[in-house]
Coordinates of C-alpha atoms in Angstrom, one line a residue:
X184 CA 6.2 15.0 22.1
X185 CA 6.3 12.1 20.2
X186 CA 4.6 11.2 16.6
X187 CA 3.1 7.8 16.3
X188 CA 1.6 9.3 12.7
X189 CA 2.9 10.8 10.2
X190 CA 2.0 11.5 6.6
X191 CA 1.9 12.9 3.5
X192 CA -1.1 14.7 1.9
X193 CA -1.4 17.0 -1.0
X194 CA 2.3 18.0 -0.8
X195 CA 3.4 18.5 3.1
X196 CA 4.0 16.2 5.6
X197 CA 0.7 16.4 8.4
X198 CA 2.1 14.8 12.2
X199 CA -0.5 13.5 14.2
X200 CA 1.3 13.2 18.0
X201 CA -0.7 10.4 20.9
X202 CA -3.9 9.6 20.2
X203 CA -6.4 10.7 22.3
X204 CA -7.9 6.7 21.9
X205 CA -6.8 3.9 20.2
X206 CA -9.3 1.3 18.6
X207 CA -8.2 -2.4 16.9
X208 CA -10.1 -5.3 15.4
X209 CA -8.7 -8.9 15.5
X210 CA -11.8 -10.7 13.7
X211 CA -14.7 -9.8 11.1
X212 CA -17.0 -9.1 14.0
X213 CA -14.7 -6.5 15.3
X214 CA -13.9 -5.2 12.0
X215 CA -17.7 -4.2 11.3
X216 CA -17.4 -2.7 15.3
X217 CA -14.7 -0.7 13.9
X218 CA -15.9 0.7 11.5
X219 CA -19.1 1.4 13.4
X220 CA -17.0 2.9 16.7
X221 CA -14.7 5.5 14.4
X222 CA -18.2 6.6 12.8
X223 CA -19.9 7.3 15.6
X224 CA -16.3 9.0 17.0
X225 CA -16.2 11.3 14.6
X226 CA -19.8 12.4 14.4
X227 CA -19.2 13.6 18.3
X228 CA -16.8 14.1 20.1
X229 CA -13.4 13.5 17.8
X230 CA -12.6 15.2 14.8
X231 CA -9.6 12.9 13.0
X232 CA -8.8 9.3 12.9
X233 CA -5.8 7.6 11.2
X234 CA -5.2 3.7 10.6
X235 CA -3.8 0.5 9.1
X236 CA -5.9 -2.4 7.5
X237 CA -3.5 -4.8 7.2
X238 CA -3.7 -7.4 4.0
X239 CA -5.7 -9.9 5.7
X240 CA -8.1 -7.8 6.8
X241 CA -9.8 -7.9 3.2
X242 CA -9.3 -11.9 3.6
X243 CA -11.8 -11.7 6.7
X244 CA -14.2 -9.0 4.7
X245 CA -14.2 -11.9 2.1
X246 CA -14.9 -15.0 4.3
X247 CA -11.3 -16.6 3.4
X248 CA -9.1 -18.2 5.4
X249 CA -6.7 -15.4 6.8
X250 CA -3.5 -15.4 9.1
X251 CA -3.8 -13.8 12.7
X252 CA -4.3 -9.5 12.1
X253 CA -4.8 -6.8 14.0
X254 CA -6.3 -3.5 12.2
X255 CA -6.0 0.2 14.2
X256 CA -7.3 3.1 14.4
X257 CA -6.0 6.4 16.4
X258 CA -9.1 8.8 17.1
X259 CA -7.7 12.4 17.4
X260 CA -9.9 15.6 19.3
X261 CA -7.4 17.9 17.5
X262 CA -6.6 18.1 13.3
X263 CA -3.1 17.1 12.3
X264 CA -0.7 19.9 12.1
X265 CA 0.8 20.7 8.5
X266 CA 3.9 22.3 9.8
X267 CA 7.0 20.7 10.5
X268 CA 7.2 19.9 14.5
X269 CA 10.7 18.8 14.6
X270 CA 12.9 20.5 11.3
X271 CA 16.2 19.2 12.5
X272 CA 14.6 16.0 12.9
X273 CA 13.6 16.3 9.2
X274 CA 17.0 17.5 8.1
X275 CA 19.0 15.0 10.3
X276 CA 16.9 12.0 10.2
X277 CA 20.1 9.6 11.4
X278 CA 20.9 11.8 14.5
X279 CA 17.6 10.9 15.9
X280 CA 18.0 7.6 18.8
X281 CA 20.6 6.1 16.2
X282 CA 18.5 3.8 13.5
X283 CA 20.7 1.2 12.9
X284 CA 20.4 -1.6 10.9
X285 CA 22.8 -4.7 11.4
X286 CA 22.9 -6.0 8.1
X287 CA 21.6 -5.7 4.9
X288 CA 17.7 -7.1 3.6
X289 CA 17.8 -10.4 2.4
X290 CA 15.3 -12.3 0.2
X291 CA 13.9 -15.2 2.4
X292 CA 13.1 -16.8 -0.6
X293 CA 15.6 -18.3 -3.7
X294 CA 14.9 -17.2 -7.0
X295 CA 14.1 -21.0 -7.7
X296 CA 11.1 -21.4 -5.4
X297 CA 10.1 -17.3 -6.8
X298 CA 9.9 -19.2 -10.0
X299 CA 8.2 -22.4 -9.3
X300 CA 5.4 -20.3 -7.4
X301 CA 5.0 -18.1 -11.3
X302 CA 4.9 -21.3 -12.5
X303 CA 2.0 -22.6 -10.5
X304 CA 0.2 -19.3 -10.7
X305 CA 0.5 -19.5 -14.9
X306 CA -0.7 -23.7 -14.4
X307 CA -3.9 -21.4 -13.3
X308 CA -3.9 -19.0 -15.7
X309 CA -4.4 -21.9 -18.4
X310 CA -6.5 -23.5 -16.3
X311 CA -8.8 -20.5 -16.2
X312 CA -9.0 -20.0 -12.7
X313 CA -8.3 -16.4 -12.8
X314 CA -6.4 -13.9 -15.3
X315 CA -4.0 -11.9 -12.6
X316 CA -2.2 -12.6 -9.7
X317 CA -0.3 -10.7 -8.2
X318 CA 2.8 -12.4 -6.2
X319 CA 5.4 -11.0 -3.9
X320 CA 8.6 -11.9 -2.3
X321 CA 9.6 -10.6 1.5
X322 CA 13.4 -9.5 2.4
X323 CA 14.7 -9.0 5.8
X324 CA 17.3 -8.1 8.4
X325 CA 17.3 -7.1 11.8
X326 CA 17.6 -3.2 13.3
X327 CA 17.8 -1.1 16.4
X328 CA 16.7 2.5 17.3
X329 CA 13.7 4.8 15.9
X330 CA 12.0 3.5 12.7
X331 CA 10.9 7.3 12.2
X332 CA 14.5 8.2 11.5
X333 CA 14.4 5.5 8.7
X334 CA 10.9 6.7 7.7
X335 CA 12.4 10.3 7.7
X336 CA 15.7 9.0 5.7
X337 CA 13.7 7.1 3.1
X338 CA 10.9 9.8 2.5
X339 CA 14.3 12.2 2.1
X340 CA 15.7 9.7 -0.9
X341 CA 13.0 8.6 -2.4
X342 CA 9.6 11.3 -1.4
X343 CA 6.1 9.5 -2.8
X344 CA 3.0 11.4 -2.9
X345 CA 1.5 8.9 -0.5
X346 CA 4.1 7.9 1.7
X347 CA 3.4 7.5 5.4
X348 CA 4.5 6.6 8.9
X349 CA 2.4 4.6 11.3
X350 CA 3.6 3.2 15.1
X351 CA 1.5 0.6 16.3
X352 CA 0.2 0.2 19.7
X353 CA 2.3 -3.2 20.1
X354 CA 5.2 -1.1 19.6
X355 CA 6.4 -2.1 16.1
X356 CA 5.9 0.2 13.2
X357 CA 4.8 0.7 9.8
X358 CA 5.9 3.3 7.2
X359 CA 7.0 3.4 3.7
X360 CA 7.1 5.5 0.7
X361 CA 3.8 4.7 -1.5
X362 CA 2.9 6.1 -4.9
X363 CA 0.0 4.4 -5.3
X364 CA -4.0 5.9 -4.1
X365 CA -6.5 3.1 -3.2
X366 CA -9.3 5.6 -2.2
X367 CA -10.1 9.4 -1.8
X368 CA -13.4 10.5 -0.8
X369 CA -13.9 13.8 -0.7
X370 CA -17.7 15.3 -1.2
X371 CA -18.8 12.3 -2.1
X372 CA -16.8 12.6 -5.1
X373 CA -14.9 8.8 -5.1
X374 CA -11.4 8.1 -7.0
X375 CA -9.5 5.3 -7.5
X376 CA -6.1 5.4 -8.6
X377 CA -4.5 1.6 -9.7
X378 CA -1.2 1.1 -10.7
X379 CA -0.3 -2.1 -13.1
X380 CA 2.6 -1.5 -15.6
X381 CA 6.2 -0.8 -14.1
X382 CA 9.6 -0.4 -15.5
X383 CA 12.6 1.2 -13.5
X384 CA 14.3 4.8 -13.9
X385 CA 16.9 4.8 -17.1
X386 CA 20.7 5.8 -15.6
X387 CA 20.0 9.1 -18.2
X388 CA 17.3 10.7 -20.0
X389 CA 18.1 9.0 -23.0
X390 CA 17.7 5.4 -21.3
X391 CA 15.1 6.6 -19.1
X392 CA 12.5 7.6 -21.9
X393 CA 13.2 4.4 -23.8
X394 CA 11.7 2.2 -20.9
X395 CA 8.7 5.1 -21.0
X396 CA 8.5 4.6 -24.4
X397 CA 8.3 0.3 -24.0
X398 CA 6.0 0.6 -21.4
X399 CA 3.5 2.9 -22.4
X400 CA 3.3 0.7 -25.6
X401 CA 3.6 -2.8 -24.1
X402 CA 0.3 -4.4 -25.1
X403 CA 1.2 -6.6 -21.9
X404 CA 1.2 -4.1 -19.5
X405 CA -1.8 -2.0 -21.1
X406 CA -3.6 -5.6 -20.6
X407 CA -2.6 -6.0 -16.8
X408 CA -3.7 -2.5 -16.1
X409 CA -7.3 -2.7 -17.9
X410 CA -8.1 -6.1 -16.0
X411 CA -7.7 -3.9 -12.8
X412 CA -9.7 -0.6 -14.2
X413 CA -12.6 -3.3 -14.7
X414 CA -12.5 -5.0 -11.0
X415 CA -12.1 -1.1 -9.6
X416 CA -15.1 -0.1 -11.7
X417 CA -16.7 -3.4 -10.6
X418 CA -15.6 -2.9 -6.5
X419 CA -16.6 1.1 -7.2
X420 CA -20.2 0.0 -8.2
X421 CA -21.3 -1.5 -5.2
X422 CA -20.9 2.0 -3.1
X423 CA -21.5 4.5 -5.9
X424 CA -24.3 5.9 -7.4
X425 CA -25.6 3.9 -11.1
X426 CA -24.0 5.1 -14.1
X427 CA -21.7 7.8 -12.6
X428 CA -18.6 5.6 -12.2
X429 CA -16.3 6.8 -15.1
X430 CA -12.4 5.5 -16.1
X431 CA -10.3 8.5 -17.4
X432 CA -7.6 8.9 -17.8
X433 CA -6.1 5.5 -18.5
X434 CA -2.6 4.4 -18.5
X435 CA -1.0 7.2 -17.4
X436 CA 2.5 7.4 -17.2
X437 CA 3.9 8.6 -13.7
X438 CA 7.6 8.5 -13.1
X439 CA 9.1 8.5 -9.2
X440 CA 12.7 8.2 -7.7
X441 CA 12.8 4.2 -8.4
X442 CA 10.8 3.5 -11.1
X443 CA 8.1 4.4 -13.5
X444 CA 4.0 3.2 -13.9
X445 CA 0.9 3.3 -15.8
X446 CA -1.9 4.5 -13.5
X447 CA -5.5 5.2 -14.2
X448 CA -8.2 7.1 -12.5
X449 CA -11.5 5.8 -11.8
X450 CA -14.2 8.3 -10.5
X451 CA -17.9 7.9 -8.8
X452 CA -20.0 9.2 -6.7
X453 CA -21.2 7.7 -3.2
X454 CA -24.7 6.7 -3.2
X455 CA -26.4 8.6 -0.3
X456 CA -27.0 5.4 2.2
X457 CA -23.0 4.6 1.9
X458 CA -20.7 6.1 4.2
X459 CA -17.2 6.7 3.4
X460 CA -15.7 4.0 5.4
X461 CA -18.2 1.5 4.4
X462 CA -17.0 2.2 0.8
X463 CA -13.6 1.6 1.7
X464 CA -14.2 -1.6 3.7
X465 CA -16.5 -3.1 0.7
X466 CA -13.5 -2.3 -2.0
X467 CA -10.6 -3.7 0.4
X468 CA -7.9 -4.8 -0.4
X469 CA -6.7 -2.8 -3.7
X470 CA -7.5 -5.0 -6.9
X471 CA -3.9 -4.2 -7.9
X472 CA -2.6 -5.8 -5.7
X473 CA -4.5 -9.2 -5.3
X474 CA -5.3 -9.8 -9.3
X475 CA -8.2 -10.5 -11.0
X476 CA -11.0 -11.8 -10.1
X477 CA -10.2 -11.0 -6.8
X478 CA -11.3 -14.2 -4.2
X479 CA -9.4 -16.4 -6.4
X480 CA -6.1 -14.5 -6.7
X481 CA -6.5 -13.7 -3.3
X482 CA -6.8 -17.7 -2.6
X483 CA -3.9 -18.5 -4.5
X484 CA -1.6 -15.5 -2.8
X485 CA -2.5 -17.1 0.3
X486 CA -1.3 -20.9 -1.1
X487 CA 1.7 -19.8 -2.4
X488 CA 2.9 -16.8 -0.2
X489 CA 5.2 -18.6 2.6
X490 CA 4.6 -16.0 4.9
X491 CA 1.5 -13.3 5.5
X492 CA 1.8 -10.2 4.2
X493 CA 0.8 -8.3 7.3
X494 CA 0.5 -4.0 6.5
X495 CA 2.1 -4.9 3.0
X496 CA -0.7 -4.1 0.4
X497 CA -2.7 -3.7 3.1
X498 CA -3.8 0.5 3.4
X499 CA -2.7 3.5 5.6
X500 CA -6.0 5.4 6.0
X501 CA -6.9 9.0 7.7
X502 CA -11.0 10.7 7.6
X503 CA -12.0 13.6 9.2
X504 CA -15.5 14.6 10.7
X505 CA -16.9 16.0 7.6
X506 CA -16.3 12.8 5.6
X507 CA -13.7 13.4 3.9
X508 CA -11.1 10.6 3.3
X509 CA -7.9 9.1 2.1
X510 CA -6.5 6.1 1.5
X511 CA -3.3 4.3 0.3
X512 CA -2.1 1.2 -0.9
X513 CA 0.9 -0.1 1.4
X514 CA 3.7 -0.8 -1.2
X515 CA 6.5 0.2 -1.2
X516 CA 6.9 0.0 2.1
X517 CA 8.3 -1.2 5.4
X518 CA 7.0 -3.0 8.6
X519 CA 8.7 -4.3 11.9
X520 CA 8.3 -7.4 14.1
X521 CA 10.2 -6.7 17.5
X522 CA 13.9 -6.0 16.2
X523 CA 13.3 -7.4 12.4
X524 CA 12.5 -5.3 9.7
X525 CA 10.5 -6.9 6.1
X526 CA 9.5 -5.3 3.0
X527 CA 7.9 -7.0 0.1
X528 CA 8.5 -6.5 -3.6
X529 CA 5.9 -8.3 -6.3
X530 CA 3.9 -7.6 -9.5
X531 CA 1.0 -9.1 -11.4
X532 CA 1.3 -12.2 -13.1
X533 CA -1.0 -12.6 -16.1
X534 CA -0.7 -15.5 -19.4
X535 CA 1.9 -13.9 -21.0
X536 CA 4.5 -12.8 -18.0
X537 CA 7.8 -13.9 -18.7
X538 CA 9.1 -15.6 -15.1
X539 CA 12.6 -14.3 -15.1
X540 CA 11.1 -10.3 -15.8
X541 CA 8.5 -10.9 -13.2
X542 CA 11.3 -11.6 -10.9
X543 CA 13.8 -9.1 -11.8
X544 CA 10.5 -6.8 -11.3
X545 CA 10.2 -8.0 -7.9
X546 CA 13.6 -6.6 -6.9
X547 CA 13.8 -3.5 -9.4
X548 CA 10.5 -2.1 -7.8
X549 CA 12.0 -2.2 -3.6
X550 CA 15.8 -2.4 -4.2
X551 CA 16.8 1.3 -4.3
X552 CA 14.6 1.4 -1.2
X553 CA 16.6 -1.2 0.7
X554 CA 19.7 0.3 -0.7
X555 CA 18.8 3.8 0.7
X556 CA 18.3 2.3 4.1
X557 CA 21.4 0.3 4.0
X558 CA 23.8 3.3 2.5
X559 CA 22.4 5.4 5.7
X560 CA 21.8 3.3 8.5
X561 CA 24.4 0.0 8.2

């Protein structure tokens, strides 16, 4: 059997093998069908669907301009087993069809044109078009054989509490190791989890809880992070219910394999006449990673960007039939184009960034990732 889905959800890995249908959505009209189709799906005769909005999507839900997309959805009769199908698999990710890759990632940008683009972004900031952006770099090499082995290889070095696996129905793949929550609906209890504030893992404890320390008290960071509690509380209030929308805790400090964030927790409740998808279609794309407000940075990603940013901060999704749902926020992750592989490192640019940290950011947040592939697979 093979495993086009896989994922991880409150501490185990859940494989979801063929869909029993397959649903996609090229244009806004098709999006609103989508959403309509998995709804009506799973109010008869299915009882699962998982799924990828890429990045653009939210462009269309927003009426900009947007690079070519496609969105899908797998609609499953049967709930995703918890248990391991395959432990050697698991165990042995590189004996599985030889994942390969032929050289290492490679930024396609220089550093010089990196800079020039913070440069722009800050000419705005001045200018008061906006107060965040966030800006990202892609890297990229070329591989052979089963991206699930390098899903499986990567989750094994570096596990994230949202991490995921998703093969398209084009054949090319998805799948990364994400730490960061866009939505959970569960009971019509709504949270929001935003991350804005990184630093990476000290080589000891010693080093380690210094860069704690500097983050957790870097009125930068503390700044970046509130601007995105606001636009989450503001995207929150147009699906949940008038004065139950509440931000706590803030700026917590959450440490994984690569690096280290501030995340906070915003909490609602759906107002009756929303569904669950609908909610997660009007907040689209994260506000942490677009900037703040949201069209604009999302107009200037899409000036300064050279290339679209496809599944990357786009959102892995799964809902079952009694409207309960997940969602993430695709960082920290990898997608494929026939034989090429891309991931994307960036970070929020707000007045006071200092270009060269930005950049070092960009790398410091995806390079032990890369590495992990490369130390395995080349």
């Amino acid at each position: 059997m093979t495993y086009p889905c896989v994922f991880q959800s409150e501490g185990s890995l859940r494989w979801l093998g063929e869909p029993d249908a397959v649903l996609s959505a090229q244009s806004l009209s098709q999006l609103h069908e989508l959403r309509a189709n998995i709804e009506y799906a799973l109010a008869n005769e299915y009882c699962f669907v998982a799924g990828i909005l890429p990045y653009e999507v939210g462009s269309a839900l927003h009426g900009l301009p947007c690079a070519p997309f496609t969105a899908w959805a797998y609609l499953y009769k049967d709930a995703p087993s918890q248990n391991t199908p395959n432990a050697a698999l698991v165990s042995t990710p590189t004996g599985a069809e030889n994942f390969a890759l032929e050289s290492a990632f490679k930024p396609e940008q220089t550093q010089q044109a990196y800079l020039a683009s913070l440069s722009r972004i800050q000419a705005y900031l001045r200018a008061g078009d906006c107060y965040q952006v966030n800006l990202a770099q892609r890297f990229s090499t070329h591989f052979s054989g089963s991206t699930l082995s390098a899903w499986l290889g990567l989750q094994q070095a570096h596990p994230a509490p949202h991490s995921c696996y998703f093969q398209t129905d084009d054949g090319n793949s998805v799948f990364g190791v994400s730490p960061e929550r866009f939505l959970s609906i569960r009971n019509r209890q709504v949270v929001a989890e935003p991350i804005k504030g990184s630093r990476p893992r000290g080589a000891n404890p010693e080093e380690d809880g210094r860069l704690a320390a500097e983050l957790r008290a870097n009125p930068k960071d503390l700044a970046e992070n509130l601007m995105i509690v606001d636009l989450l509380r503001n995207d929150l209030g147009l699906s949940c219910e008038s004065g139950s929308i509440q931000a706590s805790p803030l700026f917590e400090l959450r440490q994984f394999s690569n690096v280290q964030h501030l995340v906070s927790t915003i909490t609602g409740t759906l107002k009756a006449d929303i569904t669950p998808l609908e909610a997660l279609f009007r907040a689209f794309p994260g506000g942490s990673i677009t900037g703040a407000p949201k069209q604009r940075a999302m107009e200037i990603i899409t000036e300064l960007e050279p290339v679209a940013r496809g599944a990357y901060c786009g959102s892995f999704f799964w809902m079952d039939d009694q409207e309960n749902l997940d969602s993430n926020i695709l960082i920290r992750t990898m997608q494929t184009d026939g034989d090429r592989i891309y991931c994307h490192g960036g970070g929020g640019i707000v007045f006071d960034s200092d270009p060269l940290a930005e950049y070092e950011e960009s790398l410091f947040k995806v390079e032990k990732l890369m590495r992990a592939l490369e130390e395995r697979f080349l």
